[in-house]
């Protein structure tokens, strides 16, 4: 089956710093979503981005489907950005079930 | 509007018991998914409904797990003869159509003692 790998696995930032999270996938995808899982476990939708570039405030994302990767940029990080960031891809057929990556654990220190 | 809701938020049960977990999708969403998340891992797919029918149940771990969506809205995940290994957070997601963006509920944390 399709493999989804995220890097780095862990990241510690000082408040105000910028960061880039990467998601690599091993096959073509129908869908790609980025999520932030907060400390209470809620998965918060960040981007629905099967291809192209989107921006939302301090966050932006780029997916290059032909090269099978996606990047999530966080600028001017805040302590509330802490948590786990997941990339998830929808692959094959009519189901569009999401295959989640391994996640990046982000800690933003004041 | 209201997001995906799940009840209960927490469920503690004893090994061998039967449990039901409920999911209310976003109104008008025809696609509904169940996932399971174990500690330290990403969610894993269990089952997908398009309308009332289970179109893909390939992620269900064994025949103790079953899910229904009789009226094409609310879904119930049923687990028979629970085992300690079933302990996890069970997540429900819905999307307007099958290939659209999925939105997740807060999850039900199941603990089997």
Coordinates of C-alpha atoms in Angstrom, one line a residue:
Chain A
X1 CA 0.0 0.0 0.0
X2 CA 0.9 3.7 -0.2
X3 CA 3.5 4.9 2.3
X4 CA 3.2 8.4 3.8
X5 CA 6.3 9.7 5.6
X6 CA 6.6 13.0 7.5
X7 CA 9.7 14.9 8.6
X8 CA 11.0 15.9 11.0
X9 CA 9.4 13.6 13.6
X10 CA 9.9 16.1 16.3
X11 CA 10.6 19.9 16.3
X12 CA 11.2 22.4 19.1
X13 CA 10.9 26.1 18.2
X14 CA 11.1 29.4 20.1
X15 CA 8.1 31.5 19.7
X16 CA 8.3 33.7 16.6
X17 CA 10.4 31.2 14.6
X18 CA 9.5 29.8 11.2
X19 CA 9.4 26.1 10.2
X20 CA 8.7 23.8 7.3
X21 CA 7.2 20.4 7.7
X22 CA 7.4 17.8 4.9
X23 CA 5.2 15.0 3.7
X24 CA 6.4 12.4 1.2
X25 CA 4.0 9.8 -0.4
X26 CA 4.9 6.8 -2.5
X27 CA 2.1 6.9 -5.1
X28 CA -0.4 9.2 -6.8
X29 CA -3.1 10.6 -4.6
X30 CA -6.6 11.9 -5.1
X31 CA -6.6 14.0 -2.0
X32 CA -4.2 15.5 0.5
X33 CA -5.1 17.1 3.8
X34 CA -3.0 18.7 6.6
X35 CA -4.3 18.5 10.1
X36 CA -3.3 19.9 13.5
X37 CA -4.1 17.6 16.4
X38 CA -4.3 19.7 19.5
X39 CA -3.5 18.5 23.0
X40 CA -7.1 17.5 23.5
X41 CA -6.9 15.2 20.5
X42 CA -9.1 17.1 18.2
X43 CA -8.1 17.0 14.5
X44 CA -8.3 20.5 13.1
X45 CA -8.4 20.9 9.3
X46 CA -5.6 23.2 8.1
X47 CA -5.6 22.6 4.3
X48 CA -7.2 20.5 1.7
X49 CA -4.5 20.6 -1.0
X50 CA -4.2 17.8 -3.6
X51 CA -2.1 20.2 -5.6
X52 CA -0.9 23.8 -5.8
X53 CA -0.3 26.3 -3.0
X54 CA -2.7 27.8 -0.4
X55 CA -2.3 30.3 2.4
X56 CA -4.3 30.9 5.5
X57 CA -2.8 33.5 7.8
X58 CA 0.5 32.4 9.2
X59 CA 0.2 29.0 7.6
X60 CA 0.7 28.0 4.0
X61 CA 1.0 24.7 2.1
X62 CA 2.3 23.5 -1.2
X63 CA 1.7 20.2 -2.8
X64 CA 3.7 19.0 -5.8
X65 CA 1.7 16.0 -6.9
X66 CA 4.1 15.0 -9.7
X67 CA 7.0 14.8 -7.3
X68 CA 4.9 13.2 -4.5
X69 CA 5.4 15.6 -1.7
X70 CA 3.7 18.4 0.2
X71 CA 5.1 21.1 2.5
X72 CA 3.5 23.0 5.4
X73 CA 5.0 26.3 6.3
X74 CA 4.4 27.9 9.8
X75 CA 5.6 31.4 10.2
X76 CA 5.9 33.5 13.4
X77 CA 5.1 30.4 15.5
X78 CA 3.0 30.8 18.6
X79 CA 2.7 28.5 21.7
X80 CA -0.8 27.6 20.5
X81 CA 0.7 26.0 17.4
X82 CA 2.1 23.2 19.6
X83 CA 0.7 19.7 18.9
X84 CA 1.0 17.0 16.3
X85 CA 0.8 17.8 12.6
X86 CA -0.5 15.1 10.3
X87 CA -0.5 14.8 6.6
X88 CA -3.1 12.4 5.2
X89 CA -3.6 11.3 1.6
X90 CA -6.6 9.8 -0.2
X91 CA -5.5 7.1 -2.5
X92 CA -7.2 5.0 -5.2
X93 CA -10.7 3.9 -6.0
X94 CA -14.0 5.4 -4.9
X95 CA -13.4 5.3 -1.2
X96 CA -11.0 8.2 -0.6
X97 CA -10.1 6.7 2.7
X98 CA -7.3 8.8 4.3
X99 CA -3.9 7.2 4.9
X100 CA -2.1 9.2 7.6
X101 CA 1.5 10.0 7.9
X102 CA 3.7 9.4 10.9
X103 CA 3.1 12.9 12.2
X104 CA 5.4 15.8 13.3
X105 CA 5.3 16.7 17.0
X106 CA 5.8 20.4 17.4
X107 CA 6.6 22.2 20.6
X108 CA 6.7 26.0 20.6
X109 CA 8.4 27.5 23.6
X110 CA 7.7 31.0 24.9
Chain B
X1 CA -22.9 25.2 11.5
X2 CA -22.4 22.2 13.8
X3 CA -19.5 20.0 13.2
X4 CA -19.2 16.2 13.5
X5 CA -20.3 15.1 17.0
X6 CA -19.5 11.8 18.7
X7 CA -20.9 10.2 21.8
X8 CA -19.9 9.2 24.4
X9 CA -16.6 11.1 24.7
X10 CA -15.2 8.5 27.0
X11 CA -16.2 4.8 27.5
X12 CA -14.8 2.5 30.0
X13 CA -15.8 -1.2 29.7
X14 CA -14.7 -4.6 30.9
X15 CA -13.2 -7.2 28.7
X16 CA -15.9 -9.3 26.9
X17 CA -18.6 -6.6 27.0
X18 CA -20.4 -5.1 24.1
X19 CA -20.1 -1.3 23.2
X20 CA -21.7 1.1 20.8
X21 CA -20.2 4.3 19.7
X22 CA -22.3 7.0 17.9
X23 CA -21.4 9.5 15.2
X24 CA -23.5 12.4 14.0
X25 CA -22.0 13.7 10.7
X26 CA -22.3 17.3 9.4
X27 CA -25.8 17.8 8.1
X28 CA -26.0 17.0 4.3
X29 CA -22.7 15.1 4.2
X30 CA -23.2 11.8 2.4
X31 CA -19.8 10.2 3.0
X32 CA -19.0 9.0 6.5
X33 CA -15.8 7.3 7.7
X34 CA -14.7 5.6 10.9
X35 CA -11.0 5.6 12.0
X36 CA -9.1 4.3 15.0
X37 CA -6.2 6.0 16.6
X38 CA -3.8 4.2 19.0
X39 CA -1.5 6.1 21.3
X40 CA 1.4 7.8 19.5
X41 CA 0.1 6.9 16.0
X42 CA -1.9 8.4 13.3
X43 CA -5.6 7.5 12.7
X44 CA -6.2 4.2 10.7
X45 CA -9.2 3.7 8.5
X46 CA -11.9 1.2 9.6
X47 CA -15.0 1.6 7.4
X48 CA -16.6 4.0 4.9
X49 CA -20.3 4.6 4.2
X50 CA -21.7 6.3 1.1
X51 CA -25.3 6.9 2.1
X52 CA -26.7 4.0 4.0
X53 CA -24.4 1.3 2.6
X54 CA -21.0 0.3 3.8
X55 CA -19.0 0.7 0.6
X56 CA -15.6 -0.3 2.1
X57 CA -15.2 -2.2 5.3
X58 CA -11.6 -3.4 4.5
X59 CA -10.2 -1.7 7.6
X60 CA -12.3 -3.5 10.2
X61 CA -9.9 -5.7 12.2
X62 CA -12.1 -8.7 12.6
X63 CA -15.8 -9.8 12.8
X64 CA -16.3 -8.4 16.3
X65 CA -16.5 -5.0 14.7
X66 CA -19.6 -3.9 12.8
X67 CA -21.1 -0.5 11.8
X68 CA -24.4 0.7 10.5
X69 CA -25.9 3.8 9.1
X70 CA -29.6 2.9 8.6
X71 CA -30.9 6.3 7.5
X72 CA -27.9 7.7 5.8
X73 CA -27.0 10.1 8.6
X74 CA -26.1 8.9 12.1
X75 CA -23.8 5.9 12.3
X76 CA -23.1 3.5 15.1
X77 CA -19.9 1.5 15.4
X78 CA -20.5 -1.7 17.4
X79 CA -17.8 -3.8 19.1
X80 CA -18.7 -7.2 20.5
X81 CA -16.7 -9.2 23.1
X82 CA -14.3 -6.3 23.6
X83 CA -10.6 -7.0 24.2
X84 CA -7.9 -4.9 25.9
X85 CA -6.3 -4.4 22.4
X86 CA -9.5 -2.5 21.3
X87 CA -8.6 0.4 23.6
X88 CA -8.0 3.4 21.4
X89 CA -9.7 6.7 20.3
X90 CA -12.4 6.0 17.7
X91 CA -12.8 8.9 15.3
X92 CA -15.6 9.7 12.9
X93 CA -15.3 11.9 9.8
X94 CA -17.7 13.1 7.2
X95 CA -17.4 14.8 3.8
X96 CA -20.0 16.3 1.5
X97 CA -19.1 13.9 -1.3
X98 CA -16.7 11.0 -1.4
X99 CA -13.7 12.9 -2.8
X100 CA -14.2 16.1 -0.8
X101 CA -12.4 17.3 2.3
X102 CA -13.1 15.2 5.4
X103 CA -14.0 16.8 8.8
X104 CA -13.4 14.9 12.0
X105 CA -15.3 14.6 15.2
X106 CA -13.7 14.9 18.7
X107 CA -13.5 11.1 19.1
X108 CA -14.6 8.5 21.6
X109 CA -11.9 7.3 23.9
X110 CA -12.5 3.6 24.6
X111 CA -10.8 1.9 27.5
X112 CA -11.2 -1.9 27.9
X113 CA -10.2 -3.1 31.3

